Amino acid sequence: RGRAQARLNLGDPRGALEDLAAGLKAAPGSAELLSARAGAYLSLGRIAEAIKDHDALVRAAPGDPGRWLRRGMAQAVFGDGEAAVRDLTRALELGAGEPMAYAARGAMLLFLGKLAEAGKDLDKAVSLDPELPEVYLTRGMLYSRQGRFEEALRAYDILVELEPWRPQSYLERGICLGALYRFDRALEDLNKALELNGDYAEGYCARASLLRTRLRNDEALADLEKALELKPDYGRAYAVRASLFLDLGRNEEAAADLGKAIELERPPRPERYFDRAMAWGRMGKFRQAIEDLDRYIAKVPDNPAAYEARGYSHERLGNHGKASADREKIKELTRKNVRPGMAGDGGGK
């Protein structure tokens, strides 16, 4: 195991796996070796295999909180929020007192949209370790989700102090500063993130979004091309580029990019359908616009702008009864004082 660990420390997880395979052949079921192999699998992005090893470890010692904790962390990396929360909760019930357990569970609760519960876990993690960077990263995301951008900024300021070498620290703070309309500072942070990691697709995409707000369209397009070169399956980059194409009246290209974003996102964000409907409508493709607006309204039933756009499309196709029904729906929502929504800027990260 010693040589395998040395190889992991030197950034050679494949070599470590060779040593661990030999070790497990000699000592099948060794908890130490299985745990090390799970770590090697995680390093290689082979999440399912890592979780399989963690499953074996939990079965062998179900009363060990550390094993539930480590499997919960692996589930979090895998993106299975429900499974991660279950494992991390069990670890805490069994006595795991690590602040990272609360921080990780808080992050997964945020991922699942359980904001109040996430906030409680993050508060607990801070009380146990006020210098745990992951807490401030997730806190910033939580506050941003709640529209509390000044508080989010304070969390990201602490994150940058704790991890000034980490590109994501500057990325998240830059996005937050952009939401506060502090564009110059936002651009400084996004430039810093890319200085630290020139292959950071998310950094190029975020900077493109900011440049778009300043009408620096050529630079924004160049950043989006770079983001997609680095990460061809990056749905948000397609969505942001589509928003830019809509600004420029390049509707066919916008519709194509939104189609790609819808294909890549699981599940697709509802606003992708709204934005693509706008592109279809500008091209006179009202049937396609209606189909996308139907999809959007199924997910977001209280946006008057969607009924207005769909009613217009129905009117253009001669579907006067359906157009009238959409106008009545707008009146109903207006009486309820529902504000109209607008097309997004690509949404998400």
Short mmCIF file of C-alpha atoms in Angstrom, two decimals:
data_model
loop_
_atom_site.label_atom_id
_atom_site.label_comp_id
_atom_site.label_asym_id
_atom_site.label_seq_id
_atom_site.Cartn_x
_atom_site.Cartn_y
_atom_site.Cartn_z
CA ARG A 1 0.00 0.00 0.00
CA GLY A 2 2.90 2.34 0.74
CA ARG A 3 4.06 2.41 -2.88
CA ALA A 4 0.48 2.85 -4.09
CA GLN A 5 0.04 5.85 -1.78
CA ALA A 6 3.33 7.31 -2.98
CA ARG A 7 2.13 6.99 -6.57
CA LEU A 8 -1.15 8.72 -5.67
CA ASN A 9 0.81 11.54 -4.02
CA LEU A 10 2.89 11.88 -7.20
CA GLY A 11 -0.23 12.12 -9.37
CA ASP A 12 -0.05 8.58 -10.78
CA PRO A 13 -3.42 6.99 -9.89
CA ARG A 14 -3.15 4.43 -12.70
CA GLY A 15 0.14 3.17 -11.31
CA ALA A 16 -1.39 3.13 -7.85
CA LEU A 17 -4.23 0.95 -9.13
CA GLU A 18 -1.74 -1.61 -10.38
CA ASP A 19 -0.13 -1.84 -6.94
CA LEU A 20 -3.50 -1.95 -5.18
CA ALA A 21 -4.75 -4.74 -7.46
CA ALA A 22 -1.73 -6.80 -6.48
CA GLY A 23 -2.30 -6.02 -2.83
CA LEU A 24 -5.98 -6.97 -2.94
CA LYS A 25 -5.12 -10.21 -4.68
CA ALA A 26 -2.94 -11.09 -1.69
CA ALA A 27 -5.37 -9.68 0.89
CA PRO A 28 -8.93 -9.71 -0.52
CA GLY A 29 -11.32 -7.44 1.32
CA SER A 30 -8.60 -5.37 3.00
CA ALA A 31 -10.35 -2.22 4.18
CA GLU A 32 -7.18 -0.17 3.89
CA LEU A 33 -6.57 -1.26 0.30
CA LEU A 34 -10.20 -0.90 -0.77
CA SER A 35 -10.30 2.62 0.64
CA ALA A 36 -7.09 3.51 -1.18
CA ARG A 37 -8.41 2.03 -4.43
CA ALA A 38 -11.63 4.03 -4.10
CA GLY A 39 -9.49 7.16 -3.80
CA ALA A 40 -7.55 6.22 -6.92
CA TYR A 41 -10.76 5.62 -8.85
CA LEU A 42 -12.06 9.04 -7.76
CA SER A 43 -8.84 10.65 -8.99
CA LEU A 44 -9.47 9.10 -12.41
CA GLY A 45 -13.15 10.10 -12.50
CA ARG A 46 -14.22 6.45 -12.30
CA ILE A 47 -16.92 7.28 -9.78
CA ALA A 48 -19.08 4.16 -10.12
CA GLU A 49 -16.10 1.91 -9.36
CA ALA A 50 -15.15 4.07 -6.38
CA ILE A 51 -18.67 3.80 -4.99
CA LYS A 52 -18.62 0.02 -5.49
CA ASP A 53 -15.54 -0.17 -3.25
CA HIS A 54 -17.20 2.10 -0.71
CA ASP A 55 -20.26 -0.16 -0.77
CA ALA A 56 -18.06 -3.09 0.20
CA LEU A 57 -16.50 -1.09 3.01
CA VAL A 58 -19.87 -0.04 4.43
CA ARG A 59 -21.21 -3.62 4.27
CA ALA A 60 -18.17 -4.87 6.14
CA ALA A 61 -18.50 -2.36 9.00
CA PRO A 62 -21.92 -0.64 8.98
CA GLY A 63 -21.30 0.90 12.38
CA ASP A 64 -18.22 2.84 11.26
CA PRO A 65 -19.22 6.50 10.66
CA GLY A 66 -16.09 7.14 8.62
CA ARG A 67 -17.14 4.64 5.97
CA TRP A 68 -20.56 6.24 5.55
CA LEU A 69 -18.87 9.64 5.41
CA ARG A 70 -16.45 8.62 2.67
CA ARG A 71 -19.16 6.99 0.59
CA GLY A 72 -21.34 10.06 1.03
CA MET A 73 -18.51 12.24 -0.23
CA ALA A 74 -18.11 9.96 -3.26
CA GLN A 75 -21.86 10.12 -3.91
CA ALA A 76 -21.59 13.90 -3.80
CA VAL A 77 -18.88 13.84 -6.47
CA PHE A 78 -21.06 11.50 -8.53
CA GLY A 79 -23.89 14.04 -8.33
CA ASP A 80 -26.36 11.74 -6.57
CA GLY A 81 -27.60 14.27 -4.05
CA GLU A 82 -30.22 12.09 -2.36
CA ALA A 83 -27.78 9.21 -1.83
CA ALA A 84 -25.10 11.58 -0.56
CA VAL A 85 -27.47 13.16 1.96
CA ARG A 86 -28.56 9.72 3.22
CA ASP A 87 -24.98 8.56 3.72
CA LEU A 88 -23.80 11.78 5.30
CA THR A 89 -26.81 11.84 7.62
CA ARG A 90 -26.04 8.27 8.70
CA ALA A 91 -22.41 9.20 9.31
CA LEU A 92 -23.50 12.06 11.55
CA GLU A 93 -26.00 9.83 13.40
CA LEU A 94 -23.17 7.38 14.10
CA GLY A 95 -21.04 10.12 15.59
CA ALA A 96 -19.01 11.62 12.76
CA GLY A 97 -18.14 15.08 13.98
CA GLU A 98 -16.11 16.29 11.03
CA PRO A 99 -17.10 19.76 9.81
CA MET A 100 -16.68 18.48 6.25
CA ALA A 101 -19.64 16.12 6.81
CA TYR A 102 -21.90 19.08 7.53
CA ALA A 103 -20.34 21.12 4.70
CA ALA A 104 -20.82 18.32 2.18
CA ARG A 105 -24.38 17.63 3.28
CA GLY A 106 -25.12 21.35 3.11
CA ALA A 107 -23.81 21.45 -0.46
CA MET A 108 -25.99 18.50 -1.46
CA LEU A 109 -29.06 19.99 0.23
CA LEU A 110 -28.42 23.17 -1.75
CA PHE A 111 -28.15 21.07 -4.92
CA LEU A 112 -31.55 19.55 -4.04
CA GLY A 113 -33.11 22.98 -3.48
CA LYS A 114 -33.48 22.57 0.30
CA LEU A 115 -32.07 25.97 1.11
CA ALA A 116 -33.07 26.35 4.76
CA GLU A 117 -31.64 22.95 5.69
CA ALA A 118 -28.48 23.69 3.72
CA GLY A 119 -28.02 26.92 5.66
CA LYS A 120 -28.25 25.12 9.01
CA ASP A 121 -25.61 22.59 7.99
CA LEU A 122 -23.27 25.30 6.76
CA ASP A 123 -23.69 27.23 10.02
CA LYS A 124 -22.80 24.08 11.95
CA ALA A 125 -19.74 23.47 9.78
CA VAL A 126 -18.51 27.04 10.38
CA SER A 127 -18.98 26.64 14.14
CA LEU A 128 -16.75 23.54 14.01
CA ASP A 129 -14.13 24.93 11.62
CA PRO A 130 -14.31 28.63 10.69
CA GLU A 131 -11.49 28.19 8.16
CA LEU A 132 -13.01 25.41 6.03
CA PRO A 133 -13.01 26.82 2.47
CA GLU A 134 -15.82 24.61 1.16
CA VAL A 135 -18.25 26.17 3.62
CA TYR A 136 -17.71 29.64 2.19
CA LEU A 137 -17.95 28.37 -1.37
CA THR A 138 -21.32 26.77 -0.67
CA ARG A 139 -22.50 29.67 1.48
CA GLY A 140 -21.79 32.05 -1.37
CA MET A 141 -23.79 29.88 -3.73
CA LEU A 142 -26.64 29.64 -1.23
CA TYR A 143 -26.79 33.40 -0.69
CA SER A 144 -26.60 34.02 -4.44
CA ARG A 145 -29.50 31.63 -5.00
CA GLN A 146 -31.47 33.65 -2.44
CA GLY A 147 -30.54 36.97 -4.08
CA ARG A 148 -28.44 37.98 -1.05
CA PHE A 149 -25.48 39.06 -3.15
CA GLU A 150 -23.74 41.28 -0.59
CA GLU A 151 -23.65 38.38 1.87
CA ALA A 152 -22.51 36.08 -0.91
CA LEU A 153 -19.71 38.50 -1.70
CA ARG A 154 -18.52 38.45 1.91
CA ALA A 155 -18.44 34.65 1.81
CA TYR A 156 -16.44 34.68 -1.42
CA ASP A 157 -14.03 37.28 0.01
CA ILE A 158 -13.23 34.82 2.82
CA LEU A 159 -12.88 32.00 0.29
CA VAL A 160 -10.33 34.02 -1.69
CA GLU A 161 -8.39 34.76 1.49
CA LEU A 162 -8.32 31.06 2.40
CA GLU A 163 -7.52 29.77 -1.09
CA PRO A 164 -6.00 32.54 -3.22
CA TRP A 165 -4.49 29.89 -5.52
CA ARG A 166 -7.87 28.37 -6.45
CA PRO A 167 -9.41 29.56 -9.76
CA GLN A 168 -12.96 28.80 -8.61
CA SER A 169 -12.58 31.28 -5.74
CA TYR A 170 -12.19 34.12 -8.24
CA LEU A 171 -14.75 32.69 -10.64
CA GLU A 172 -17.52 32.64 -8.06
CA ARG A 173 -16.65 36.05 -6.68
CA GLY A 174 -16.46 37.47 -10.19
CA ILE A 175 -19.93 36.15 -11.03
CA CYS A 176 -21.25 37.62 -7.77
CA LEU A 177 -19.67 41.00 -8.49
CA GLY A 178 -21.29 40.94 -11.92
CA ALA A 179 -24.69 40.36 -10.30
CA LEU A 180 -23.98 43.47 -8.18
CA TYR A 181 -23.14 45.47 -11.37
CA ARG A 182 -19.53 45.94 -10.26
CA PHE A 183 -18.26 45.09 -13.69
CA ASP A 184 -14.67 46.25 -13.48
CA ARG A 185 -13.99 44.26 -10.32
CA ALA A 186 -15.86 41.29 -11.76
CA LEU A 187 -13.70 41.31 -14.85
CA GLU A 188 -10.54 41.50 -12.71
CA ASP A 189 -11.60 38.38 -10.82
CA LEU A 190 -12.52 36.44 -13.95
CA ASN A 191 -9.21 37.41 -15.56
CA LYS A 192 -7.45 36.19 -12.42
CA ALA A 193 -9.28 32.85 -12.56
CA LEU A 194 -8.07 32.39 -16.15
CA GLU A 195 -4.57 33.51 -15.23
CA LEU A 196 -4.48 30.71 -12.66
CA ASN A 197 -5.94 28.18 -15.10
CA GLY A 198 -5.81 28.95 -18.79
CA ASP A 199 -7.87 25.83 -19.57
CA TYR A 200 -10.80 26.80 -17.34
CA ALA A 201 -13.87 26.49 -19.59
CA GLU A 202 -16.18 27.82 -16.88
CA GLY A 203 -13.98 30.90 -16.55
CA TYR A 204 -14.20 31.70 -20.26
CA CYS A 205 -17.96 31.20 -20.23
CA ALA A 206 -18.44 33.45 -17.19
CA ARG A 207 -16.24 36.15 -18.70
CA ALA A 208 -18.20 35.93 -21.95
CA SER A 209 -21.44 36.51 -20.03
CA LEU A 210 -19.94 39.60 -18.42
CA LEU A 211 -18.50 40.94 -21.68
CA ARG A 212 -21.91 40.50 -23.31
CA THR A 213 -23.42 42.91 -20.76
CA ARG A 214 -20.82 45.49 -21.83
CA LEU A 215 -21.61 44.91 -25.54
CA ARG A 216 -18.10 43.58 -26.13
CA ASN A 217 -19.56 40.95 -28.41
CA ASP A 218 -16.49 39.93 -30.40
CA GLU A 219 -14.53 39.25 -27.21
CA ALA A 220 -17.48 37.36 -25.73
CA LEU A 221 -17.77 35.16 -28.81
CA ALA A 222 -14.05 34.43 -28.72
CA ASP A 223 -14.32 33.35 -25.07
CA LEU A 224 -17.27 31.09 -25.85
CA GLU A 225 -15.41 29.48 -28.73
CA LYS A 226 -12.54 28.79 -26.33
CA ALA A 227 -14.89 27.37 -23.69
CA LEU A 228 -16.43 24.97 -26.20
CA GLU A 229 -13.04 23.99 -27.56
CA LEU A 230 -12.00 23.02 -24.04
CA LYS A 231 -15.34 21.44 -23.09
CA PRO A 232 -17.39 20.46 -26.16
CA ASP A 233 -20.31 19.15 -24.07
CA TYR A 234 -20.69 22.37 -22.04
CA GLY A 235 -24.39 23.12 -22.25
CA ARG A 236 -24.21 26.50 -20.57
CA ALA A 237 -21.64 27.77 -23.08
CA TYR A 238 -24.05 26.94 -25.91
CA ALA A 239 -26.84 28.71 -24.04
CA VAL A 240 -24.78 31.84 -23.42
CA ARG A 241 -23.69 31.93 -27.05
CA ALA A 242 -27.32 31.54 -28.09
CA SER A 243 -28.24 34.59 -25.98
CA LEU A 244 -25.49 36.54 -27.73
CA PHE A 245 -26.70 35.35 -31.14
CA LEU A 246 -30.22 36.51 -30.20
CA ASP A 247 -28.80 39.94 -29.34
CA LEU A 248 -27.14 40.05 -32.76
CA GLY A 249 -30.20 38.84 -34.67
CA ARG A 250 -28.49 35.59 -35.64
CA ASN A 251 -31.62 33.63 -34.88
CA GLU A 252 -30.90 30.42 -36.76
CA GLU A 253 -27.57 30.03 -34.96
CA ALA A 254 -29.29 30.84 -31.65
CA ALA A 255 -31.89 28.12 -32.21
CA ALA A 256 -29.17 25.60 -33.08
CA ASP A 257 -27.15 26.42 -29.96
CA LEU A 258 -30.23 26.20 -27.75
CA GLY A 259 -31.02 22.82 -29.25
CA LYS A 260 -27.53 21.71 -28.31
CA ALA A 261 -27.95 23.07 -24.75
CA ILE A 262 -31.28 21.25 -24.39
CA GLU A 263 -29.65 18.03 -25.61
CA LEU A 264 -26.74 18.31 -23.16
CA GLU A 265 -28.52 19.46 -20.01
CA ARG A 266 -30.16 16.82 -17.84
CA PRO A 267 -32.81 18.04 -17.34
CA PRO A 268 -32.82 21.09 -19.63
CA ARG A 269 -33.55 24.42 -17.99
CA PRO A 270 -37.03 25.71 -18.91
CA GLU A 271 -35.70 29.03 -20.20
CA ARG A 272 -33.92 27.23 -23.01
CA TYR A 273 -37.32 26.51 -24.55
CA PHE A 274 -38.46 30.10 -24.00
CA ASP A 275 -35.38 31.52 -25.66
CA ARG A 276 -35.56 29.09 -28.58
CA ALA A 277 -39.21 30.01 -29.06
CA MET A 278 -38.11 33.63 -29.43
CA ALA A 279 -35.65 32.58 -32.13
CA TRP A 280 -38.31 30.52 -33.94
CA GLY A 281 -40.77 33.42 -33.79
CA ARG A 282 -38.28 35.87 -35.26
CA MET A 283 -37.78 33.46 -38.15
CA GLY A 284 -41.54 33.12 -38.68
CA LYS A 285 -41.53 29.49 -37.51
CA PHE A 286 -44.56 29.87 -35.29
CA ARG A 287 -45.44 26.18 -34.94
CA GLN A 288 -42.00 25.43 -33.56
CA ALA A 289 -42.32 28.49 -31.30
CA ILE A 290 -45.62 27.20 -29.91
CA GLU A 291 -44.16 23.74 -29.27
CA ASP A 292 -41.31 25.22 -27.26
CA LEU A 293 -43.59 27.61 -25.38
CA ASP A 294 -45.84 24.67 -24.48
CA ARG A 295 -42.79 22.94 -23.00
CA TYR A 296 -41.79 26.07 -21.12
CA ILE A 297 -45.28 26.73 -19.75
CA ALA A 298 -45.54 23.12 -18.54
CA LYS A 299 -42.57 23.92 -16.26
CA VAL A 300 -43.23 27.64 -15.59
CA PRO A 301 -47.00 28.17 -15.71
CA ASP A 302 -47.12 31.70 -14.28
CA ASN A 303 -44.99 33.77 -16.68
CA PRO A 304 -47.22 36.20 -18.60
CA ALA A 305 -44.49 36.76 -21.21
CA ALA A 306 -44.79 33.13 -22.30
CA TYR A 307 -48.55 33.42 -22.86
CA GLU A 308 -48.05 36.69 -24.71
CA ALA A 309 -45.52 35.09 -27.06
CA ARG A 310 -47.62 31.97 -27.55
CA GLY A 311 -50.77 33.99 -28.12
CA TYR A 312 -48.99 36.02 -30.78
CA SER A 313 -47.80 32.84 -32.48
CA HIS A 314 -51.30 31.37 -32.43
CA GLU A 315 -52.66 34.63 -33.89
CA ARG A 316 -50.17 34.51 -36.73
CA LEU A 317 -51.27 30.95 -37.55
CA GLY A 318 -54.94 31.89 -37.43
CA ASN A 319 -55.64 30.02 -34.18
CA HIS A 320 -57.75 32.89 -32.84
CA GLY A 321 -59.47 30.89 -30.11
CA LYS A 322 -56.18 29.74 -28.63
CA ALA A 323 -54.75 33.26 -28.92
CA SER A 324 -57.77 34.59 -27.02
CA ALA A 325 -57.33 31.97 -24.30
CA ASP A 326 -53.71 33.05 -23.83
CA ARG A 327 -54.77 36.70 -23.56
CA GLU A 328 -57.27 35.74 -20.86
CA LYS A 329 -54.52 33.92 -19.02
CA ILE A 330 -52.37 37.06 -19.10
CA LYS A 331 -55.26 39.03 -17.54
CA GLU A 332 -55.61 36.40 -14.81
CA LEU A 333 -51.91 36.56 -13.99
CA THR A 334 -51.97 40.36 -14.06
CA ARG A 335 -54.78 40.36 -11.50
CA LYS A 336 -52.56 38.16 -9.33
CA ASN A 337 -49.75 40.70 -9.81
CA VAL A 338 -47.38 38.17 -11.40
CA ARG A 339 -44.43 39.91 -13.02
CA PRO A 340 -43.46 38.91 -16.55
CA GLY A 341 -40.22 36.97 -16.95
CA MET A 342 -37.66 37.52 -19.64
CA ALA A 343 -35.28 35.38 -21.64
CA GLY A 344 -32.15 34.53 -19.67
CA ASP A 345 -28.43 34.97 -20.23
CA GLY A 346 -27.76 31.28 -20.47
CA GLY A 347 -28.54 30.49 -16.85
CA GLY A 348 -26.49 28.29 -14.54
CA LYS A 349 -22.76 27.65 -14.84
#
